[in-house]
JSON list of C-alpha atoms in Angstrom, two decimals:
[
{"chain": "A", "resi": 21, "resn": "UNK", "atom": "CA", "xyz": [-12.74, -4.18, 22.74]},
{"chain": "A", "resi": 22, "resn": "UNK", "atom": "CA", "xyz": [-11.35, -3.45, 19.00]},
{"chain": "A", "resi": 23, "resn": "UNK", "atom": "CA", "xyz": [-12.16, 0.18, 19.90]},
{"chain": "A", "resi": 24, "resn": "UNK", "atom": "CA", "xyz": [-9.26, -0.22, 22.58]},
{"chain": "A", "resi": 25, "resn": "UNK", "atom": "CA", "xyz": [-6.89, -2.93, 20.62]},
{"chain": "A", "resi": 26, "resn": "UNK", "atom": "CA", "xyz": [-7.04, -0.24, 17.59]},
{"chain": "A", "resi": 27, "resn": "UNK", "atom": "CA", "xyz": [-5.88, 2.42, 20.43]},
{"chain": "A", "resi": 28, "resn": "UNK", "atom": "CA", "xyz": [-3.14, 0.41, 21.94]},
{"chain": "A", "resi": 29, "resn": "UNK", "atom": "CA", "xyz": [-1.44, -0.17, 18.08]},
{"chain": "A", "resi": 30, "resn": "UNK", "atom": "CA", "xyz": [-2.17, 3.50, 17.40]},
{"chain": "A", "resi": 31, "resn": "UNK", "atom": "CA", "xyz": [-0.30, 4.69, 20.18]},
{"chain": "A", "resi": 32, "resn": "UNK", "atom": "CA", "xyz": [2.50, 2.13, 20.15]},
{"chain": "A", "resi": 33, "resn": "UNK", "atom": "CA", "xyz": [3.40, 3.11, 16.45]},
{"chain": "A", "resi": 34, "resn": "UNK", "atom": "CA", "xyz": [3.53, 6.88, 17.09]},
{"chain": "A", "resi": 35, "resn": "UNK", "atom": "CA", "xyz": [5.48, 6.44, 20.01]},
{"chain": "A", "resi": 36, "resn": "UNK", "atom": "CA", "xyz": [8.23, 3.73, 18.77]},
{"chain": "A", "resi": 37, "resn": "UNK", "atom": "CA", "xyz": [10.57, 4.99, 15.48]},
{"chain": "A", "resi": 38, "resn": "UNK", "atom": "CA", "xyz": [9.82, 1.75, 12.82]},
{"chain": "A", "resi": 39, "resn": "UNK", "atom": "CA", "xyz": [12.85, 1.70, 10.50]},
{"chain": "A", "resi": 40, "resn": "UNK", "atom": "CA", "xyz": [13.15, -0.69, 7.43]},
{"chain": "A", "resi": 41, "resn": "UNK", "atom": "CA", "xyz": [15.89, -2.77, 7.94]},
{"chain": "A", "resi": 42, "resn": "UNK", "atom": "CA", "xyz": [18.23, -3.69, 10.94]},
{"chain": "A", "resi": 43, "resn": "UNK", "atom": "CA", "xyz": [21.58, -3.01, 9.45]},
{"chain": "A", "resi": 44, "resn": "UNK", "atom": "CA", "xyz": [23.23, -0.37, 10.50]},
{"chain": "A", "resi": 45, "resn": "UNK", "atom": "CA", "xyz": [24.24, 0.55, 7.37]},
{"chain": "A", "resi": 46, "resn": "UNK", "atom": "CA", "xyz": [21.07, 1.40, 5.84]},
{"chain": "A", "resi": 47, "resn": "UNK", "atom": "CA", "xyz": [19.36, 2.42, 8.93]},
{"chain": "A", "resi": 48, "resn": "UNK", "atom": "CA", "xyz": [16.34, 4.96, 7.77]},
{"chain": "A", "resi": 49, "resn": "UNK", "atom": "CA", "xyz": [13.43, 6.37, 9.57]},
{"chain": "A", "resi": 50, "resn": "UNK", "atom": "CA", "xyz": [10.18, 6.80, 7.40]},
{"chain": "A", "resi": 51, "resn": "UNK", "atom": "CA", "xyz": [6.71, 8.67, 7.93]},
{"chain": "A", "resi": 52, "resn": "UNK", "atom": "CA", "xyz": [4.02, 7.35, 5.66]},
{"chain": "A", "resi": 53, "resn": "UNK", "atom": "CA", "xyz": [0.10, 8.51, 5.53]},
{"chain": "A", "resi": 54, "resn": "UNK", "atom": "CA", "xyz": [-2.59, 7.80, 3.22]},
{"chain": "A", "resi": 55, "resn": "UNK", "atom": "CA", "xyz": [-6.17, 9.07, 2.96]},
{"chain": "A", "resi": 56, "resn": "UNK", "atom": "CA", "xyz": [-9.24, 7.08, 1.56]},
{"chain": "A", "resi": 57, "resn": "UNK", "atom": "CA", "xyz": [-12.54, 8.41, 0.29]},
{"chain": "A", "resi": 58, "resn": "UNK", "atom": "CA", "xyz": [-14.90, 5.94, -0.43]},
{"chain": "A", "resi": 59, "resn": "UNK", "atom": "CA", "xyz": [-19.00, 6.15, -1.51]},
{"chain": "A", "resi": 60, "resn": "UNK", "atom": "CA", "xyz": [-21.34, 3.49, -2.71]},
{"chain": "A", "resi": 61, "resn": "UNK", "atom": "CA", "xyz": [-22.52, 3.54, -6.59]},
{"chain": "A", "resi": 62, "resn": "UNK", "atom": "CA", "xyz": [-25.19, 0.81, -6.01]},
{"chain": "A", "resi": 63, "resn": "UNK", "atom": "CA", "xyz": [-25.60, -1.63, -2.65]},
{"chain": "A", "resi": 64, "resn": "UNK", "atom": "CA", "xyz": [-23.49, -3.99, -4.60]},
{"chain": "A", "resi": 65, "resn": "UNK", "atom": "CA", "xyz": [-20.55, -1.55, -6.43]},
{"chain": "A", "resi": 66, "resn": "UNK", "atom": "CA", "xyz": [-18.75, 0.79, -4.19]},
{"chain": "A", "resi": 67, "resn": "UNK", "atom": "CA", "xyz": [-15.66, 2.88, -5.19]},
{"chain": "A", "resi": 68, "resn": "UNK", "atom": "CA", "xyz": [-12.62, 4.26, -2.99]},
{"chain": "A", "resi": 69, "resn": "UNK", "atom": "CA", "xyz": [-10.22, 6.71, -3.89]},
{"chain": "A", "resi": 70, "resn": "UNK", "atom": "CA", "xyz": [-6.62, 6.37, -1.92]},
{"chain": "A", "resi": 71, "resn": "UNK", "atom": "CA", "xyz": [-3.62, 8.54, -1.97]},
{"chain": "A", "resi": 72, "resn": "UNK", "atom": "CA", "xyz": [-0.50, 7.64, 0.27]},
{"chain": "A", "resi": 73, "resn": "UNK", "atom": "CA", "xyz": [2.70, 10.22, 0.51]},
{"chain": "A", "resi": 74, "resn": "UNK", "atom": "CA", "xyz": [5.83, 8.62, 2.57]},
{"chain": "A", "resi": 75, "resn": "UNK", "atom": "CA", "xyz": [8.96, 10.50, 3.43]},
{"chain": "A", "resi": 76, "resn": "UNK", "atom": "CA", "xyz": [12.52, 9.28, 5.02]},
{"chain": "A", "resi": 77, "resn": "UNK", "atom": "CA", "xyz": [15.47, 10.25, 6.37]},
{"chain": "A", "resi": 78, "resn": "UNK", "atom": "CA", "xyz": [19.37, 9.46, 5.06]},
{"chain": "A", "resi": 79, "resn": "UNK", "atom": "CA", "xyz": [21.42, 6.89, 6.78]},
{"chain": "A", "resi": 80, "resn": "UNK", "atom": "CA", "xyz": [23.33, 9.21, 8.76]},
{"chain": "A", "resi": 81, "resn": "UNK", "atom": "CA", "xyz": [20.43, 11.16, 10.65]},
{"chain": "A", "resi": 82, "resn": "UNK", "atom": "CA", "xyz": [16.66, 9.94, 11.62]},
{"chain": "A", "resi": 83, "resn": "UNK", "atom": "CA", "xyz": [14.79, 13.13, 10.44]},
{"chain": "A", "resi": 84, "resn": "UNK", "atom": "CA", "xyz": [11.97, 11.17, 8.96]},
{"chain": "A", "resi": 85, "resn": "UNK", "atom": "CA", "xyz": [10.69, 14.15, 7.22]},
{"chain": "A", "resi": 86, "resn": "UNK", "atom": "CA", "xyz": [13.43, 15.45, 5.38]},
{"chain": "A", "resi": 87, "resn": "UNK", "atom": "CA", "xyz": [13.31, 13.24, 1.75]},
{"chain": "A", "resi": 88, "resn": "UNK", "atom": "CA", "xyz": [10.00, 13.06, -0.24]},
{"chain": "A", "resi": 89, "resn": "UNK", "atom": "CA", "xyz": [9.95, 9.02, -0.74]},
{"chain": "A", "resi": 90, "resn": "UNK", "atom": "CA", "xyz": [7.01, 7.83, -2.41]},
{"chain": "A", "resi": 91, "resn": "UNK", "atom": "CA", "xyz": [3.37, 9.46, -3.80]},
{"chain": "A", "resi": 92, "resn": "UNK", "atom": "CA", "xyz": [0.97, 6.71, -4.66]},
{"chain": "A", "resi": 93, "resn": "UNK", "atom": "CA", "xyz": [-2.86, 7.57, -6.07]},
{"chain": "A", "resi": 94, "resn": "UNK", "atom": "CA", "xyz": [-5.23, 4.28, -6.68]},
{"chain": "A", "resi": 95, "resn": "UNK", "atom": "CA", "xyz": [-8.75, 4.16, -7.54]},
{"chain": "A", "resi": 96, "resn": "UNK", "atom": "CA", "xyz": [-10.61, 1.28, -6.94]},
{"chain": "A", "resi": 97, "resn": "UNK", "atom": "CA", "xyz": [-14.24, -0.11, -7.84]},
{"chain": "A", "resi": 98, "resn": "UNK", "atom": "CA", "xyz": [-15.22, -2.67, -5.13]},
{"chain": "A", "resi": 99, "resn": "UNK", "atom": "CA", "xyz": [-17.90, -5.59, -6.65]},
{"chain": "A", "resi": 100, "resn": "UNK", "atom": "CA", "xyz": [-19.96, -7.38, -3.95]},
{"chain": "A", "resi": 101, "resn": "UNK", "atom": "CA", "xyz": [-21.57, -10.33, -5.61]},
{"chain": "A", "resi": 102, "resn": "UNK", "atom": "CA", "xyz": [-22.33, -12.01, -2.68]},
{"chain": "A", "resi": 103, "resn": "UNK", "atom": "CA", "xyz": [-22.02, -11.62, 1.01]},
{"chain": "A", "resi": 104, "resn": "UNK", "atom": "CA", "xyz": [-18.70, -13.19, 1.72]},
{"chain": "A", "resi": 105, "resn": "UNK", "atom": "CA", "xyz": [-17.08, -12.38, -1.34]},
{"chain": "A", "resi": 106, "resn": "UNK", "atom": "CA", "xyz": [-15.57, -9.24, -3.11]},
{"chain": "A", "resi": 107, "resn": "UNK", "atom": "CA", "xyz": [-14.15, -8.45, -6.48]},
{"chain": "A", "resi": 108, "resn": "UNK", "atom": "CA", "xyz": [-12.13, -5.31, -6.86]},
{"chain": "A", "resi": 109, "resn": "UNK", "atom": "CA", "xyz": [-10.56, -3.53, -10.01]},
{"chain": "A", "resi": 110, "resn": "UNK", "atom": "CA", "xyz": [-8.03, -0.74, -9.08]},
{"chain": "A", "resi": 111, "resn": "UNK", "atom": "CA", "xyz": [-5.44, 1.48, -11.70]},
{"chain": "A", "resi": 112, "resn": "UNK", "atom": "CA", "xyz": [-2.93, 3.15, -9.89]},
{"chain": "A", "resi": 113, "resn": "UNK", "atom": "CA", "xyz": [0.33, 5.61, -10.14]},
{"chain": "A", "resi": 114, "resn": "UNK", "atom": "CA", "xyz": [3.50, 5.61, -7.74]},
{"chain": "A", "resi": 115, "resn": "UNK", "atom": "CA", "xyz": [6.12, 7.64, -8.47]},
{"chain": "A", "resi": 116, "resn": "UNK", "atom": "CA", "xyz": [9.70, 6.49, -6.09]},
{"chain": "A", "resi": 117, "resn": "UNK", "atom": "CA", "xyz": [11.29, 10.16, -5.58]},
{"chain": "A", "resi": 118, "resn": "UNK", "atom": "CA", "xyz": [14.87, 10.40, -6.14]},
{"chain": "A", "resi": 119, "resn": "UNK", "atom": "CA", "xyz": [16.97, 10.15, -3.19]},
{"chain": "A", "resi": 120, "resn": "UNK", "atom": "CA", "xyz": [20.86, 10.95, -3.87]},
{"chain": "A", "resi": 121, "resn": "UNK", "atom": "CA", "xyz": [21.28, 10.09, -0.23]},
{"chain": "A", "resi": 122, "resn": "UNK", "atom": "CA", "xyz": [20.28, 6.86, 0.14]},
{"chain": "A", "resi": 123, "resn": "UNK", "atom": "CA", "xyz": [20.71, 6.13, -3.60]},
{"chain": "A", "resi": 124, "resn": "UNK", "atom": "CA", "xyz": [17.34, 5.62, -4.66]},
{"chain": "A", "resi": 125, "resn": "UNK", "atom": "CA", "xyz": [16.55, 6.92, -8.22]},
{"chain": "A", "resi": 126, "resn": "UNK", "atom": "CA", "xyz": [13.27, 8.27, -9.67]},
{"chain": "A", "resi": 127, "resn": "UNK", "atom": "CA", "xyz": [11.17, 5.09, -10.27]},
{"chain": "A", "resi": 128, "resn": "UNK", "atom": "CA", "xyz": [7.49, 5.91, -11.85]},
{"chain": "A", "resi": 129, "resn": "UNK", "atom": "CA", "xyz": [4.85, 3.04, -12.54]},
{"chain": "A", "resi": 130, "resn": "UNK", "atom": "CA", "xyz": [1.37, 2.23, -13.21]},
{"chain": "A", "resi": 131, "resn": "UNK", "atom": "CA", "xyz": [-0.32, -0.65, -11.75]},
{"chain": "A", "resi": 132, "resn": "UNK", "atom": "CA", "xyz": [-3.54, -2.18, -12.38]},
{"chain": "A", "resi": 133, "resn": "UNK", "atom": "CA", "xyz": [-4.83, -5.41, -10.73]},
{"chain": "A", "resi": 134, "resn": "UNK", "atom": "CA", "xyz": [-8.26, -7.28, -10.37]},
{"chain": "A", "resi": 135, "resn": "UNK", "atom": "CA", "xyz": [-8.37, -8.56, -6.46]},
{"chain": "A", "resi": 136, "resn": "UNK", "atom": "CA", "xyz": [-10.60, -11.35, -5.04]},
{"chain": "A", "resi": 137, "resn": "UNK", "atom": "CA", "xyz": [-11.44, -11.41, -1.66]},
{"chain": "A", "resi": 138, "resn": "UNK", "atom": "CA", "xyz": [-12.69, -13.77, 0.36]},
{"chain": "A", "resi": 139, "resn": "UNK", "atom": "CA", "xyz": [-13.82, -13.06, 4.07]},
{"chain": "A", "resi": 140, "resn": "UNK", "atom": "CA", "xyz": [-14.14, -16.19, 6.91]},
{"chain": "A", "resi": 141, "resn": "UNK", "atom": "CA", "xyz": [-15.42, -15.31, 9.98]},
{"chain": "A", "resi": 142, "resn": "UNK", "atom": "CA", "xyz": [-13.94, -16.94, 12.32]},
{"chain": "A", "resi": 143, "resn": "UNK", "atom": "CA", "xyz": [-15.09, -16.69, 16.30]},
{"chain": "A", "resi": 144, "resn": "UNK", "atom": "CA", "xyz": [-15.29, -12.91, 16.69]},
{"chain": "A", "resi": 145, "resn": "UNK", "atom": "CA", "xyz": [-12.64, -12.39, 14.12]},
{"chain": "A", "resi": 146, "resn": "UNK", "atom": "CA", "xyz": [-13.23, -11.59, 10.38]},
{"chain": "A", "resi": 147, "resn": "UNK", "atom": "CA", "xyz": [-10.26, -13.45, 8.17]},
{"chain": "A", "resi": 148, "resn": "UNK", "atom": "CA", "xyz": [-9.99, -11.89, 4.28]},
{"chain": "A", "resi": 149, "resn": "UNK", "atom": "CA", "xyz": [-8.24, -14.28, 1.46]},
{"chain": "A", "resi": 150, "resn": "UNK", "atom": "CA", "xyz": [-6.65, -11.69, -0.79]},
{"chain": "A", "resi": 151, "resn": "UNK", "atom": "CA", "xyz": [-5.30, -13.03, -4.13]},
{"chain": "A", "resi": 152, "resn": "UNK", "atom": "CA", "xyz": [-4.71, -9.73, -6.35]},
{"chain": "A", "resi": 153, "resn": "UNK", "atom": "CA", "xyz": [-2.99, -10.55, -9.96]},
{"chain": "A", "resi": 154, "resn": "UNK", "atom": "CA", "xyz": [-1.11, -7.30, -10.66]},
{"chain": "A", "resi": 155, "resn": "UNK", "atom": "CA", "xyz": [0.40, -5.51, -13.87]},
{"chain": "A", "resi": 156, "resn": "UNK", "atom": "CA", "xyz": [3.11, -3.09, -13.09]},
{"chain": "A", "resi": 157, "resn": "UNK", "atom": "CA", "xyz": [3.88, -1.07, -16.21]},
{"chain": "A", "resi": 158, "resn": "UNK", "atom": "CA", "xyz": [7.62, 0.24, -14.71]},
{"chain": "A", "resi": 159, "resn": "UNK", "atom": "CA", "xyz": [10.27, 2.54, -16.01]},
{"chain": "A", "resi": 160, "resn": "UNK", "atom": "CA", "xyz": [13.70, 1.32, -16.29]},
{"chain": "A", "resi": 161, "resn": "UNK", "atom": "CA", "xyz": [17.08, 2.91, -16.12]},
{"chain": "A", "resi": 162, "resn": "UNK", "atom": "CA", "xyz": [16.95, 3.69, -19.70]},
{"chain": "A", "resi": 163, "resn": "UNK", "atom": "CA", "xyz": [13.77, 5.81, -19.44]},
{"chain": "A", "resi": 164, "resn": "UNK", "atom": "CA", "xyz": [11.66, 3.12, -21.60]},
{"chain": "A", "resi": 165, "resn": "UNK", "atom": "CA", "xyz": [8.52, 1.24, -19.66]},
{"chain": "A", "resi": 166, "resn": "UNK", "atom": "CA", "xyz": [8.22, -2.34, -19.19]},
{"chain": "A", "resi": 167, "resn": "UNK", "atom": "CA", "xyz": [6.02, -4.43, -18.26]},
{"chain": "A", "resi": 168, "resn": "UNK", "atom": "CA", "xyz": [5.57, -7.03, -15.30]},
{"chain": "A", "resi": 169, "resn": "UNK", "atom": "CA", "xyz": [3.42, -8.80, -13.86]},
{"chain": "A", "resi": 170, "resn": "UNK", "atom": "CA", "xyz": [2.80, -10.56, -10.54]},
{"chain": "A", "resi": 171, "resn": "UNK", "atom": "CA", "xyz": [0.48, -12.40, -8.18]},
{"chain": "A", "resi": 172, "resn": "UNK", "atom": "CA", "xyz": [0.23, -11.79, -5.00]},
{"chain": "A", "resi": 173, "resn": "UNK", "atom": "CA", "xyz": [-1.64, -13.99, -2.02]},
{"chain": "A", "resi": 174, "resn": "UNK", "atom": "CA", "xyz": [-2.59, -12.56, 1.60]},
{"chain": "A", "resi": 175, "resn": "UNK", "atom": "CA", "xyz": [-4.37, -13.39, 4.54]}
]
C-alpha cells in the first residue's frame, strides 16, 4: 500500500509544473534533486551524506533548467539512543547562485544544527517530532558573515 501511495505522489509531481508562488509576477518553475548516501558506524551511530542541486527559470519563460539556483552539501551523524528517539548533528554549505533575472544575488552560508527526533507510531502510520536548533553563519551584502540562529519545530 505505501509502495503504491509513494507511486501515485511520484507520478503526480513529475507530471504537474510546482511553481513557488501564485503571483503572476514572480511566477518561476524550479527542478530540484538531491542524493543521500548513508552507512552505519555502529548499530547505534549512523552517518548520511546529502547533496541537493535546484535550478529555475525567469519570470518571463518556464524553462526550469535554464538558472543554476541553489547547491547544498550536509553531512550528518545520526545517534540512536533508544528506539523511539534520535539525535542528529549535521554541518552544512549552500551556496544561492546569482540570478540577474529574477534578482537573486549570490548568497553563501554554513549551517550547523543538533536535531531531536522523536517518532510516535500511530495506527499504521509512523509520526516524527523534529525540533532542530540551527546556526546559519550567512554572508551579507557587504561580503562580511554573520551569524544567526534559529529553531525550528516539525511534525
Amino acid at each position: 500500500m505505501l509502495v503504491r501511495i509513494t507511486g501515485v505522489v511520484l507520478f503526480l509531481s513529475i507530471c504537474f509544473k510546482a511553481f513557488a508562488q501564485d503571483h503572476p509576477y514572480n511566477n518561476t518553475g524550479q527542478f530540484w534533486g538531491e542524493v543521500d548516501l548513508l552507512g552505519k558506524i555502529t548499530p547505534k551511530i549512523k552517518w548520511q551524506f546529502d547533496a541537493q542541486y535546484s535550478r529555475q527559470s525567469a519570470y518571463e519563460t518556464y524553462n526550469m533548467f535554464r538558472y543554476n539556483a541553489q547547491l547544498t552539501l550536509r553531512g550528518w551523524l545520526h545517534y540512536y539512543p533508544v528506539k523511539n528517539f534520535r539525535i542528529s548533528e549535521f554541518i552544512g554549505l549552500w551556496y544561492n547562485f546569482p540570478i540577474a533575472a529574477v534578482g537573486a544575488r549570490a548568497y553563501p552560508e554554513i549551517r550547523n544544527a543538533t536535531q531531536f527526533t522523536y517518532y510516535t507510531r500511530w495506527k499504521k502510520n509512523i509520526l516524527a517530532n523534529r525540533l532542530r536548533p540551527e546556526l546559519r553563519v550567512l554572508r551579507d551584502r557587504s561580503f562580511k558573515y554573520e551569524p544567526a540562529f534559529r529553531a525550528r519545530y516539525q511534525i
